[in-house]
Every structure is written in C-alpha cells, then in structure tokens.
Amino acid sequence: MRQEGSCLLRRKVAVLVAVVNEDLSIVRNTLESAKALIGEKEIYLLDDGRKPATQALAAQLGVRYITRENNAFFKAGNLNNALRHHVAEDFVLVVDADFALHPDFIQRTLPLFHDPRIAAVQTPQVYSNEETIFAKGSKYFQNLFYTYLQPGKHLLNSAFCVGTNVIFRKKALAEVGGIAELEHSEDIFTTINLLEHGYRVSFLNEQLAVGLSPTSLISFYTQQYRWARGGLLMLLKHNTLFNRRLHPEQRLQFFLSNFYYLSGISVIIYLISPLLAILLNVKPLSDASFWQWLPTYALFFCTDFLFFLAFTRKHRLQSVMLGMFSFVPYMNAFSSEFLGWRKFKWKTTNSRSKGIITKLLFPYIIYLVFSVAIGYFLATGILSYNPGLILYYAWLAIDVIIVAIFLLHAYAETSKVAIPVLEQQDQFDMSTAELLAEKQQTENLVPPQPVPQPQPHIKRGSRLKGSIDIDDMPTLNIPVMSREAKN
C-alpha cells in the first residue's frame, strides 16, 4: 500500500501543536522536531495560553501562530478552531507539545491514505524517561497497550486515536464535524464518529514519536483520571454495545476498553480481602489444611507468576505499585460520571503538592495503619495466631511492603522538574539524515533527494519497522518535567 500511495508524499501536511501552559523549552523541542520532518509541511502552533513569549517563539522558528478568544472545549476546541478557519492542507498531523517526532513520520504514514476509507493513521505513544516509579510504570503500561492490545484492535477494525502522534484526513474530519468537542477524551469519541461514517482508523506499529511520561503522583493521577472519565462517560452515556452503526466486533472492543476502568473495584477487593479474612478468621478452604491446599494450587500460582514475568521484563515492582494505586483515579472518575459527585480538579503549586498527595494517598495511609495494627495485635496476642491463615498473613505482609514503598516514593518524587532537550549527537558513522535518505531511496518511497544537514532530532538507530520494543527505543536525552500545568 505504501508503494501505491507514494504519490501522496507530494502533498503538504499540516502539523498542529496545541499548547496552553507548557514550558517553552518543551514546545521548542517539539517544533524543532516538526521542522525536521521530511516532506512538505506547514506547522501551526495553537496557543490557548495566549502568551507573548509563545508567539515570539513561533516567530523565531518560522511557524504559524494561532490563538482564539476563549478556551471552549479545551484541546478539541483549539484544534477545531485551526481546522475550520486556518488549515488548508488535506492531511493533519496532531502531536502533543511534549513529544518529539521522528523525521520519517510523514514518509511512513501518508502513503497509507491511498485507501480512501482510511480517516486516520495512529502511531504508538512511546515514553522515553524512567526517572521515577511513575515514569517507569507508565512506560510499561504504554508498552503493554501498544505491543499487544492496539495491534489486536487494529485487526478487528477497532483501533482508536489517542490524541497525539496521529495523522488525519481532513475531509473525513469535516464530514463528522471535526474533533469531538468534549472537555476530555475527545480522541476516542472522534474515533467512534469516524467509524460510524464508514471510515477506518489504521494503527501503524512503528515508533515515530517519543514523549514524556508522568513523573509524579499528581501528574500520573491527573492523566489516569482524565482517561478514566472519558472511558466511563462513553460506557454510561454512549455505550457502544447498543450502537448499531458499528460492527459487532467494534461494539465489543470499545465496550471492553471502557469497562476496564471499573477494574478499580477489583483492586479494592484485592486489598481488603486478607484484612477481612484475618479479622473474621476465614480459612482459604475450610476443610483443608494449608499443606493440603498448597500442592493443589502451586501449579496455578507458578504459571501465573511466570506469565507476569514474561510480560514485564522491566519495572515489575513499579507496574505492580501503580496498578494497586490505579483504583483511586478510577473510582474518583466513577463517582464523577456515574454518581454525579463533584469533579476532582485543582491547580497544583509547590506549596500545595504535599497536601494534595496526602489526600490522594489517604486510602493507602488508612490501609497501612490498619494492617500494622493487625500485625501488632497478632504479635502481642490480642489476636490469636491461626496456622490455617498463613496464606493471608503472607499476602498482607507483601501488600504492606509494596504500599509502604509506594508511599515513600510518592512523597519523595514530587519536585523532580527538568526540561527536555534533544541534544545534537556527537559521534556518527553516518548522519541520521543520510541514513533516512538512503532508506527512502531503497524503498522507492520518494525520488532521491539531496541530503540535508543533520538536525538536532532523534538519534540514529531508532527502529522504524516491526513491533514496539521499549528496550530498543532510540535514546533521547529527554529529562523529565512535571506535566501538571498541561493537564
């Protein structure tokens, strides 16, 4: 299909970068990576912050600067304002302000639009930083989704846009009224609108952009809460199971994606089960001893553990801790969308961050206090020790250790702030630009072109084909910045 669509590489692509309060160094980094894209493009900086410094940056880099009178519908409204009043190009690349685009992004995605049914081509949302447990855990979750889940959804014509690293056919967006105008999760609702009109969303499993993951408890919570609200909103008010304009497999896939955010209930059950069992003196099996029970279930536990190791080559403890914490944003989103309770919003400042973290961690602090109290009661004989409950004692002890480590990290990693800078690489056998030009000539995607001077963008050696492998991801010197201001 790329060979058939190579003629599309002559078309100009609009690159939209929506910003509000991001650090200018982050924005500059993204714009410079956009300017280094190979192919015809027009870059638009969409500033909902309306800051003179941002406008000056746009002028300095030679990109178009667009603002509007208000911030209605946030990112969705910002994008639609540009699409309806400024963008003339037929294809639109949307990238968040904290991502660096690979120079080959347009070359790899645009030919896929040879199929007129393709409305969007989504590429993975890959993170590069690992400075904190939140960054490491988020990186693992993204790897899991884009390595296994999104490719499977693509096979069922159920892949969905994630709001960044995606290129749209503008005509298709115009037919569905543009980006779905919501305060959050406009990406998945836009996907549904496109599918309802007979279009397809294609997932290209290639690393063509690298970004920054949440690095603190607050930024991780904000991200997960926003995603969960969008999923639960669709589950409650726009349930795809009853959407006759979708194919049966699409209905099921989107339902399962949204139903996932109810998994916070299972985390609560997991945490309180050993506590209740110990307090109520409930044995795992009432008619069997521990040593009778163990051989029966040893195979199951070993298999389950090996399966976990196979899918988490790195950051196993971090992924477990964030998985246990996820019930907080998921349950808060549930209370907001299903029960109509107040929305959880705040403006983060250094002076308030500790208080906000304590508020978010309050369920875990209570859990830790109760667990330590039970341990004390067992040690002093206030609670009777029961050998039949040894499984629950071990279960509770492991959970207490994990929660305690998580609490320490959550408080210690609140002020790690840095600015992403893509450094010019010092040593190359061949420049990145030369490699890309050679690759294009080999694949006959575009005619041979003069090799431009190397730009300060993605390091040589990044993978352009095949499935995602985070361990082989291009090494970008992107320190981490807290993204509360953005979220």
Short mmCIF file of C-alpha atoms in Angstrom, two decimals:
data_model
loop_
_atom_site.label_atom_id
_atom_site.label_comp_id
_atom_site.label_asym_id
_atom_site.label_seq_id
_atom_site.Cartn_x
_atom_site.Cartn_y
_atom_site.Cartn_z
CA MET A 1 0.00 0.00 0.00
CA ARG A 2 2.91 2.37 0.66
CA GLN A 3 4.13 1.88 -2.91
CA GLU A 4 0.67 2.67 -4.25
CA GLY A 5 0.36 5.70 -2.02
CA SER A 6 3.82 7.13 -2.64
CA CYS A 7 2.28 9.83 -4.84
CA LEU A 8 0.70 11.27 -1.68
CA LEU A 9 4.15 12.23 -0.44
CA ARG A 10 3.95 15.30 -2.67
CA ARG A 11 1.00 16.59 -0.61
CA LYS A 12 1.55 19.13 2.13
CA VAL A 13 0.70 18.11 5.71
CA ALA A 14 -0.48 20.47 8.44
CA VAL A 15 1.30 19.83 11.75
CA LEU A 16 -0.81 21.01 14.70
CA VAL A 17 0.82 21.53 18.10
CA ALA A 18 -1.73 22.61 20.72
CA VAL A 19 -0.32 24.30 23.82
CA VAL A 20 -1.59 26.05 26.94
CA ASN A 21 0.99 26.46 29.69
CA GLU A 22 3.80 24.12 28.65
CA ASP A 23 7.38 25.15 29.26
CA LEU A 24 8.76 26.92 26.21
CA SER A 25 11.75 24.60 26.05
CA ILE A 26 9.38 21.66 25.69
CA VAL A 27 7.44 23.48 22.97
CA ARG A 28 10.62 24.46 21.17
CA ASN A 29 11.80 20.86 21.20
CA THR A 30 8.55 19.68 19.61
CA LEU A 31 8.53 22.42 16.99
CA GLU A 32 12.13 21.73 16.03
CA SER A 33 11.34 18.05 15.57
CA ALA A 34 8.37 19.07 13.39
CA LYS A 35 10.58 21.34 11.29
CA ALA A 36 12.95 18.39 10.77
CA LEU A 37 10.17 16.25 9.27
CA ILE A 38 10.98 15.04 5.78
CA GLY A 39 8.26 16.10 3.36
CA GLU A 40 6.06 19.09 2.65
CA LYS A 41 4.52 20.51 5.81
CA GLU A 42 3.03 23.63 7.37
CA ILE A 43 3.47 23.89 11.14
CA TYR A 44 0.80 25.55 13.31
CA LEU A 45 1.33 26.47 16.96
CA LEU A 46 -2.12 26.66 18.59
CA ASP A 47 -1.75 28.67 21.78
CA ASP A 48 -4.66 28.64 24.23
CA GLY A 49 -2.39 30.36 26.74
CA ARG A 50 -2.13 33.45 24.51
CA LYS A 51 1.34 34.29 25.81
CA PRO A 52 3.62 36.79 24.07
CA ALA A 53 6.63 34.55 24.73
CA THR A 54 4.96 31.68 22.89
CA GLN A 55 4.15 33.96 19.98
CA ALA A 56 7.75 35.13 19.91
CA LEU A 57 8.94 31.52 19.82
CA ALA A 58 6.67 30.81 16.85
CA ALA A 59 8.05 33.83 15.01
CA GLN A 60 11.61 32.82 15.79
CA LEU A 61 11.09 29.30 14.42
CA GLY A 62 9.03 30.43 11.45
CA VAL A 63 5.83 28.56 12.28
CA ARG A 64 2.27 29.87 12.11
CA TYR A 65 0.86 31.13 15.42
CA ILE A 66 -2.89 30.86 16.12
CA THR A 67 -4.94 31.87 19.16
CA ARG A 68 -8.65 32.25 19.88
CA GLU A 69 -10.80 34.35 22.19
CA ASN A 70 -11.63 31.61 24.68
CA ASN A 71 -10.66 28.07 25.61
CA ALA A 72 -14.00 26.40 24.93
CA PHE A 73 -13.71 22.59 24.83
CA PHE A 74 -10.01 22.88 25.61
CA LYS A 75 -7.79 20.89 23.23
CA ALA A 76 -10.69 19.79 21.00
CA GLY A 77 -11.86 23.37 20.58
CA ASN A 78 -8.33 24.56 19.95
CA LEU A 79 -7.81 22.01 17.17
CA ASN A 80 -11.21 22.69 15.61
CA ASN A 81 -10.58 26.42 15.56
CA ALA A 82 -7.48 25.82 13.46
CA LEU A 83 -9.13 23.21 11.24
CA ARG A 84 -12.16 25.37 10.47
CA HIS A 85 -10.51 28.74 9.99
CA HIS A 86 -6.82 28.32 9.16
CA VAL A 87 -5.75 24.89 7.90
CA ALA A 88 -5.92 24.44 4.12
CA GLU A 89 -3.91 21.20 3.87
CA ASP A 90 -5.64 17.89 3.13
CA PHE A 91 -3.85 15.94 5.88
CA VAL A 92 -3.37 16.94 9.50
CA LEU A 93 -0.74 15.62 11.91
CA VAL A 94 -1.60 16.19 15.59
CA VAL A 95 1.18 15.97 18.17
CA ASP A 96 1.28 16.93 21.84
CA ALA A 97 3.76 19.56 22.95
CA ASP A 98 5.89 17.09 24.92
CA PHE A 99 6.62 14.68 22.04
CA ALA A 100 9.50 14.63 19.58
CA LEU A 101 8.57 13.50 16.07
CA HIS A 102 10.79 11.19 14.06
CA PRO A 103 11.85 12.82 10.78
CA ASP A 104 10.29 9.90 8.91
CA PHE A 105 6.80 10.36 10.37
CA ILE A 106 5.16 11.73 7.22
CA GLN A 107 7.03 9.34 4.94
CA ARG A 108 5.83 6.31 6.88
CA THR A 109 2.20 7.32 7.42
CA LEU A 110 0.99 9.39 4.49
CA PRO A 111 1.14 6.63 1.82
CA LEU A 112 -1.35 4.59 3.87
CA PHE A 113 -4.06 7.09 2.93
CA HIS A 114 -4.05 5.60 -0.57
CA ASP A 115 -7.06 3.67 0.75
CA PRO A 116 -9.87 6.27 0.69
CA ARG A 117 -11.53 4.54 3.66
CA ILE A 118 -8.62 5.44 5.96
CA ALA A 119 -9.53 8.51 8.01
CA ALA A 120 -6.61 8.39 10.45
CA VAL A 121 -3.31 6.64 11.00
CA GLN A 122 -2.37 6.29 14.66
CA THR A 123 1.18 5.51 15.80
CA PRO A 124 2.30 4.41 19.28
CA GLN A 125 2.54 6.76 22.23
CA VAL A 126 6.00 5.84 23.46
CA TYR A 127 7.70 7.24 26.56
CA SER A 128 11.45 7.52 26.99
CA ASN A 129 12.04 8.69 30.56
CA GLU A 130 12.45 6.44 33.60
CA GLU A 131 13.39 8.88 36.35
CA THR A 132 10.67 7.87 38.85
CA ILE A 133 8.46 4.90 39.59
CA PHE A 134 5.61 6.76 37.93
CA ALA A 135 7.60 7.23 34.73
CA LYS A 136 8.75 3.62 34.72
CA GLY A 137 5.31 2.22 35.44
CA SER A 138 3.64 4.46 32.84
CA LYS A 139 6.20 3.41 30.28
CA TYR A 140 5.40 -0.24 30.93
CA PHE A 141 1.63 0.31 30.67
CA GLN A 142 2.05 2.08 27.33
CA ASN A 143 4.33 -0.68 26.06
CA LEU A 144 1.76 -3.30 27.01
CA PHE A 145 -1.08 -1.48 25.26
CA TYR A 146 0.74 -0.70 22.03
CA THR A 147 2.54 -4.03 21.78
CA TYR A 148 -0.44 -6.32 22.34
CA LEU A 149 -3.81 -4.56 22.60
CA GLN A 150 -3.81 -1.87 19.92
CA PRO A 151 -2.46 -4.21 17.18
CA GLY A 152 -5.19 -6.70 18.06
CA LYS A 153 -7.82 -4.00 17.90
CA HIS A 154 -6.44 -2.95 14.53
CA LEU A 155 -7.11 -6.45 13.17
CA LEU A 156 -10.75 -6.04 14.24
CA ASN A 157 -11.02 -2.53 12.77
CA SER A 158 -11.31 -1.20 16.31
CA ALA A 159 -8.05 0.71 16.77
CA PHE A 160 -8.64 4.20 18.14
CA CYS A 161 -6.91 7.57 18.14
CA VAL A 162 -5.12 8.62 21.31
CA GLY A 163 -4.84 12.36 20.68
CA THR A 164 -1.19 12.56 19.67
CA ASN A 165 1.14 11.03 17.07
CA VAL A 166 -1.82 10.69 14.71
CA ILE A 167 -2.42 11.96 11.19
CA PHE A 168 -5.96 12.62 9.92
CA ARG A 169 -7.59 13.01 6.54
CA LYS A 170 -9.09 16.48 6.88
CA LYS A 171 -12.04 15.66 4.62
CA ALA A 172 -13.06 12.81 6.94
CA LEU A 173 -12.88 15.07 9.98
CA ALA A 174 -15.03 17.65 8.21
CA GLU A 175 -17.68 15.02 7.49
CA VAL A 176 -18.04 14.18 11.20
CA GLY A 177 -17.98 17.79 12.39
CA GLY A 178 -14.30 17.91 13.31
CA ILE A 179 -12.73 16.72 16.54
CA ALA A 180 -15.42 15.66 19.03
CA GLU A 181 -15.92 18.70 21.25
CA LEU A 182 -15.59 17.43 24.80
CA GLU A 183 -13.54 18.60 27.74
CA HIS A 184 -11.58 15.34 27.74
CA SER A 185 -11.17 12.09 25.78
CA GLU A 186 -12.10 13.75 22.51
CA ASP A 187 -9.82 11.27 20.74
CA ILE A 188 -11.85 8.11 21.34
CA PHE A 189 -15.16 9.89 20.64
CA THR A 190 -13.72 11.20 17.37
CA THR A 191 -12.77 7.63 16.51
CA ILE A 192 -16.35 6.46 17.09
CA ASN A 193 -17.68 9.27 14.88
CA LEU A 194 -15.33 8.26 12.07
CA LEU A 195 -16.21 4.57 12.32
CA GLU A 196 -19.93 5.38 12.31
CA HIS A 197 -19.43 7.14 8.96
CA GLY A 198 -17.78 4.09 7.42
CA TYR A 199 -14.17 5.20 7.80
CA ARG A 200 -11.30 3.19 9.24
CA VAL A 201 -8.63 4.10 11.77
CA SER A 202 -5.37 2.35 10.99
CA PHE A 203 -2.73 1.58 13.60
CA LEU A 204 0.86 1.70 12.34
CA ASN A 205 3.03 -0.21 14.79
CA GLU A 206 6.20 1.84 14.35
CA GLN A 207 7.97 4.15 16.78
CA LEU A 208 7.68 7.52 15.07
CA ALA A 209 7.49 9.81 18.12
CA VAL A 210 8.82 9.77 21.65
CA GLY A 211 7.43 11.71 24.59
CA LEU A 212 7.48 12.32 28.32
CA SER A 213 5.57 10.18 30.78
CA PRO A 214 4.08 11.39 34.10
CA THR A 215 6.83 11.69 36.68
CA SER A 216 4.93 12.36 39.91
CA LEU A 217 1.90 11.03 41.72
CA ILE A 218 -0.14 14.11 40.82
CA SER A 219 0.64 14.02 37.10
CA PHE A 220 0.02 10.25 36.94
CA TYR A 221 -3.27 10.63 38.79
CA THR A 222 -4.39 13.51 36.55
CA GLN A 223 -3.66 11.53 33.41
CA GLN A 224 -5.38 8.34 34.59
CA TYR A 225 -8.37 10.24 35.99
CA ARG A 226 -8.89 12.07 32.71
CA TRP A 227 -8.66 8.87 30.67
CA ALA A 228 -10.97 7.02 33.06
CA ARG A 229 -13.59 9.78 32.93
CA GLY A 230 -13.65 9.61 29.16
CA GLY A 231 -13.98 5.83 29.12
CA LEU A 232 -16.68 5.76 31.77
CA LEU A 233 -18.56 8.62 30.10
CA MET A 234 -18.77 6.55 26.94
CA LEU A 235 -19.74 3.45 28.92
CA LEU A 236 -22.53 5.30 30.73
CA LYS A 237 -23.99 7.62 28.10
CA HIS A 238 -22.72 6.33 24.75
CA ASN A 239 -22.45 2.59 25.30
CA THR A 240 -21.08 1.09 22.11
CA LEU A 241 -22.77 -2.28 22.75
CA PHE A 242 -26.01 -0.71 21.53
CA ASN A 243 -24.52 1.32 18.68
CA ARG A 244 -25.96 -0.23 15.51
CA ARG A 245 -23.74 1.92 13.32
CA LEU A 246 -20.73 -0.12 14.47
CA HIS A 247 -19.87 -3.68 13.56
CA PRO A 248 -20.36 -6.28 16.34
CA GLU A 249 -16.62 -6.70 16.94
CA GLN A 250 -16.23 -2.91 17.20
CA ARG A 251 -19.05 -2.65 19.72
CA LEU A 252 -17.41 -5.30 21.89
CA GLN A 253 -13.88 -3.91 21.62
CA PHE A 254 -14.83 -0.37 22.62
CA PHE A 255 -17.04 -1.67 25.41
CA LEU A 256 -14.14 -3.71 26.82
CA SER A 257 -11.76 -0.76 26.55
CA ASN A 258 -14.14 1.40 28.58
CA PHE A 259 -15.18 -1.33 31.01
CA TYR A 260 -11.53 -1.67 32.00
CA TYR A 261 -11.82 1.43 34.16
CA LEU A 262 -14.15 -0.42 36.51
CA SER A 263 -11.17 -2.61 37.42
CA GLY A 264 -10.56 -0.28 40.34
CA ILE A 265 -13.24 -2.27 42.17
CA SER A 266 -11.15 -5.43 41.87
CA VAL A 267 -8.15 -3.64 43.39
CA ILE A 268 -10.23 -2.67 46.42
CA ILE A 269 -11.37 -6.27 46.84
CA TYR A 270 -7.79 -7.48 46.49
CA LEU A 271 -6.51 -5.14 49.20
CA ILE A 272 -9.20 -5.70 51.81
CA SER A 273 -9.57 -9.48 51.35
CA PRO A 274 -6.65 -10.53 53.60
CA LEU A 275 -7.68 -7.98 56.24
CA LEU A 276 -11.23 -9.31 56.41
CA ALA A 277 -10.10 -12.93 56.31
CA ILE A 278 -7.76 -12.42 59.27
CA LEU A 279 -10.28 -10.44 61.31
CA LEU A 280 -13.10 -12.91 60.59
CA ASN A 281 -10.85 -15.98 60.87
CA VAL A 282 -11.87 -17.27 57.43
CA LYS A 283 -9.64 -20.04 56.07
CA PRO A 284 -8.94 -20.32 52.32
CA LEU A 285 -10.53 -23.77 52.35
CA SER A 286 -12.48 -24.69 55.44
CA ASP A 287 -11.97 -28.44 55.11
CA ALA A 288 -8.27 -28.50 54.15
CA SER A 289 -5.03 -27.52 55.83
CA PHE A 290 -2.52 -25.21 54.22
CA TRP A 291 -0.21 -28.10 53.33
CA GLN A 292 -3.08 -29.96 51.70
CA TRP A 293 -4.09 -26.85 49.79
CA LEU A 294 -0.62 -25.79 48.61
CA PRO A 295 0.17 -28.64 46.13
CA THR A 296 -3.23 -28.26 44.52
CA TYR A 297 -2.73 -24.62 43.62
CA ALA A 298 1.07 -24.49 43.26
CA LEU A 299 0.90 -25.04 39.51
CA PHE A 300 -1.61 -22.22 39.11
CA PHE A 301 0.46 -19.73 41.08
CA CYS A 302 3.70 -20.69 39.33
CA THR A 303 2.07 -20.34 35.91
CA ASP A 304 0.54 -17.01 36.85
CA PHE A 305 3.88 -15.73 38.15
CA LEU A 306 5.78 -16.84 35.04
CA PHE A 307 3.15 -15.19 32.85
CA PHE A 308 3.65 -11.95 34.78
CA LEU A 309 7.43 -12.16 34.35
CA ALA A 310 7.09 -12.78 30.62
CA PHE A 311 5.07 -9.61 30.10
CA THR A 312 7.06 -7.41 32.47
CA ARG A 313 10.72 -7.75 31.61
CA LYS A 314 11.41 -4.45 33.37
CA HIS A 315 9.81 -2.29 36.05
CA ARG A 316 7.85 -5.17 37.61
CA LEU A 317 7.58 -3.61 41.08
CA GLN A 318 6.72 -0.20 39.64
CA SER A 319 3.94 -1.64 37.49
CA VAL A 320 2.51 -3.53 40.48
CA MET A 321 2.54 -0.40 42.64
CA LEU A 322 0.86 1.77 40.02
CA GLY A 323 -1.65 -0.97 39.33
CA MET A 324 -2.56 -1.03 43.02
CA PHE A 325 -2.83 2.77 43.09
CA SER A 326 -4.97 2.96 39.95
CA PHE A 327 -8.19 2.35 41.84
CA VAL A 328 -8.01 5.91 43.24
CA PRO A 329 -8.33 7.79 39.92
CA TYR A 330 -10.63 5.09 38.52
CA MET A 331 -13.02 5.22 41.47
CA ASN A 332 -12.96 9.02 41.53
CA ALA A 333 -13.82 9.03 37.84
CA PHE A 334 -16.59 6.51 38.55
CA SER A 335 -18.05 8.76 41.25
CA SER A 336 -17.90 11.75 38.91
CA GLU A 337 -19.56 10.10 35.90
CA PHE A 338 -21.90 7.54 37.49
CA LEU A 339 -22.82 9.18 40.78
CA GLY A 340 -22.59 12.82 39.72
CA TRP A 341 -20.22 13.78 42.51
CA ARG A 342 -18.00 16.79 42.13
CA LYS A 343 -15.22 16.71 39.58
CA PHE A 344 -11.75 16.38 41.05
CA LYS A 345 -9.83 19.41 39.86
CA TRP A 346 -7.06 21.52 41.30
CA LYS A 347 -4.30 23.87 40.36
CA THR A 348 -1.01 22.45 41.52
CA THR A 349 1.56 24.60 43.29
CA ASN A 350 4.68 23.60 45.20
CA SER A 351 3.13 24.71 48.49
CA ARG A 352 0.01 22.60 47.98
CA SER A 353 1.52 19.49 46.42
CA LYS A 354 2.16 17.66 49.70
CA GLY A 355 -1.41 18.22 50.83
CA ILE A 356 -2.81 17.02 47.52
CA ILE A 357 -0.63 13.90 47.66
CA THR A 358 -1.81 13.13 51.19
CA LYS A 359 -5.41 13.49 50.02
CA LEU A 360 -4.82 11.09 47.12
CA LEU A 361 -2.96 8.60 49.29
CA PHE A 362 -5.38 8.75 52.22
CA PRO A 363 -6.97 5.32 51.46
CA TYR A 364 -3.49 3.76 51.45
CA ILE A 365 -2.45 5.50 54.65
CA ILE A 366 -5.57 4.13 56.38
CA TYR A 367 -4.88 0.71 54.89
CA LEU A 368 -1.30 0.78 56.18
CA VAL A 369 -2.39 1.83 59.67
CA PHE A 370 -4.96 -0.97 59.90
CA SER A 371 -2.50 -3.54 58.58
CA VAL A 372 0.22 -2.54 61.02
CA ALA A 373 -2.34 -2.62 63.83
CA ILE A 374 -3.32 -6.19 62.90
CA GLY A 375 0.35 -7.17 62.90
CA TYR A 376 0.76 -5.63 66.35
CA PHE A 377 -2.33 -7.42 67.68
CA LEU A 378 -1.03 -10.74 66.37
CA ALA A 379 2.42 -10.15 67.86
CA THR A 380 1.01 -9.24 71.29
CA GLY A 381 -1.60 -11.99 71.36
CA ILE A 382 -4.64 -9.73 71.19
CA LEU A 383 -5.49 -11.62 68.00
CA SER A 384 -4.96 -15.36 68.04
CA TYR A 385 -2.45 -16.76 65.56
CA ASN A 386 -4.07 -19.34 63.28
CA PRO A 387 -1.75 -21.55 61.17
CA GLY A 388 -4.61 -22.03 58.72
CA LEU A 389 -4.40 -18.32 57.85
CA ILE A 390 -0.70 -18.32 56.95
CA LEU A 391 -1.58 -17.55 53.34
CA TYR A 392 -3.41 -14.38 54.39
CA TYR A 393 -0.59 -13.35 56.72
CA ALA A 394 1.90 -13.59 53.87
CA TRP A 395 -0.49 -11.86 51.46
CA LEU A 396 -1.00 -8.96 53.86
CA ALA A 397 2.73 -8.65 54.62
CA ILE A 398 3.60 -8.41 50.92
CA ASP A 399 0.91 -5.80 50.30
CA VAL A 400 2.07 -3.74 53.28
CA ILE A 401 5.65 -3.70 51.96
CA ILE A 402 4.51 -2.65 48.48
CA VAL A 403 2.23 0.09 49.83
CA ALA A 404 4.93 1.40 52.17
CA ILE A 405 7.47 1.62 49.33
CA PHE A 406 4.89 3.33 47.15
CA LEU A 407 4.11 5.94 49.82
CA LEU A 408 7.80 6.75 50.26
CA HIS A 409 8.28 7.25 46.53
CA ALA A 410 5.09 9.30 46.18
CA TYR A 411 6.29 11.87 48.72
CA ALA A 412 9.92 11.83 47.61
CA GLU A 413 9.28 12.37 43.91
CA THR A 414 7.07 15.44 43.93
CA SER A 415 9.59 18.07 42.93
CA LYS A 416 11.61 16.44 40.16
CA VAL A 417 11.38 19.03 37.41
CA ALA A 418 13.53 19.23 34.30
CA ILE A 419 13.31 20.49 30.75
CA PRO A 420 13.51 18.15 27.75
CA VAL A 421 16.37 18.90 25.40
CA LEU A 422 17.23 16.80 22.36
CA GLU A 423 20.99 17.01 22.14
CA GLN A 424 22.94 17.07 18.89
CA GLN A 425 24.65 13.69 18.69
CA ASP A 426 28.43 13.92 18.84
CA GLN A 427 29.58 10.79 17.05
CA PHE A 428 28.09 9.23 13.93
CA ASP A 429 29.49 6.88 11.34
CA MET A 430 26.77 8.30 9.11
CA SER A 431 24.39 11.14 9.91
CA THR A 432 20.73 10.50 10.66
CA ALA A 433 19.74 12.47 7.59
CA GLU A 434 21.98 10.38 5.34
CA LEU A 435 20.54 7.16 6.73
CA LEU A 436 16.99 8.37 6.13
CA ALA A 437 17.76 9.45 2.58
CA GLU A 438 19.38 6.09 1.86
CA LYS A 439 16.39 4.26 3.33
CA GLN A 440 13.92 6.24 1.23
CA GLN A 441 15.83 5.51 -1.96
CA THR A 442 15.93 1.80 -1.14
CA GLU A 443 12.17 1.63 -0.58
CA ASN A 444 11.40 3.85 -3.58
CA LEU A 445 9.03 5.92 -1.49
CA VAL A 446 10.35 9.20 -2.82
CA PRO A 447 12.86 10.13 -5.51
CA PRO A 448 16.48 10.58 -4.40
CA GLN A 449 16.95 13.95 -2.76
CA PRO A 450 19.96 15.91 -1.58
CA VAL A 451 20.91 15.02 1.95
CA PRO A 452 20.09 17.93 4.31
CA GLN A 453 22.34 18.92 7.15
CA PRO A 454 21.84 16.87 10.33
CA GLN A 455 19.23 18.34 12.66
CA PRO A 456 19.03 18.06 16.46
CA HIS A 457 16.40 15.37 16.48
CA ILE A 458 16.09 11.66 17.05
CA LYS A 459 19.25 9.63 17.44
CA ARG A 460 20.46 7.28 14.79
CA GLY A 461 19.50 3.67 15.44
CA SER A 462 15.81 4.14 16.15
CA ARG A 463 13.55 1.38 14.92
CA LEU A 464 11.25 2.16 12.03
CA LYS A 465 9.64 -1.21 11.46
CA GLY A 466 8.14 -4.02 13.44
CA SER A 467 6.53 -4.12 16.82
CA ILE A 468 7.45 -1.88 19.68
CA ASP A 469 10.31 -2.87 21.93
CA ILE A 470 10.84 -0.31 24.63
CA ASP A 471 14.28 -1.68 25.43
CA ASP A 472 15.40 -0.94 21.86
CA MET A 473 13.86 2.53 21.78
CA PRO A 474 16.07 5.35 20.48
CA THR A 475 17.99 7.00 23.27
CA LEU A 476 16.81 10.58 23.52
CA ASN A 477 18.24 12.89 26.09
CA ILE A 478 14.85 13.98 27.41
CA PRO A 479 14.94 14.80 31.11
CA VAL A 480 11.57 14.96 32.72
CA MET A 481 9.28 17.82 33.51
CA SER A 482 6.18 17.60 35.63
CA ARG A 483 3.09 17.96 33.42
CA GLU A 484 0.54 19.18 35.95
CA ALA A 485 0.41 22.53 34.17
CA LYS A 486 -0.52 20.82 30.95
CA ASN A 487 -3.16 18.56 32.46
#
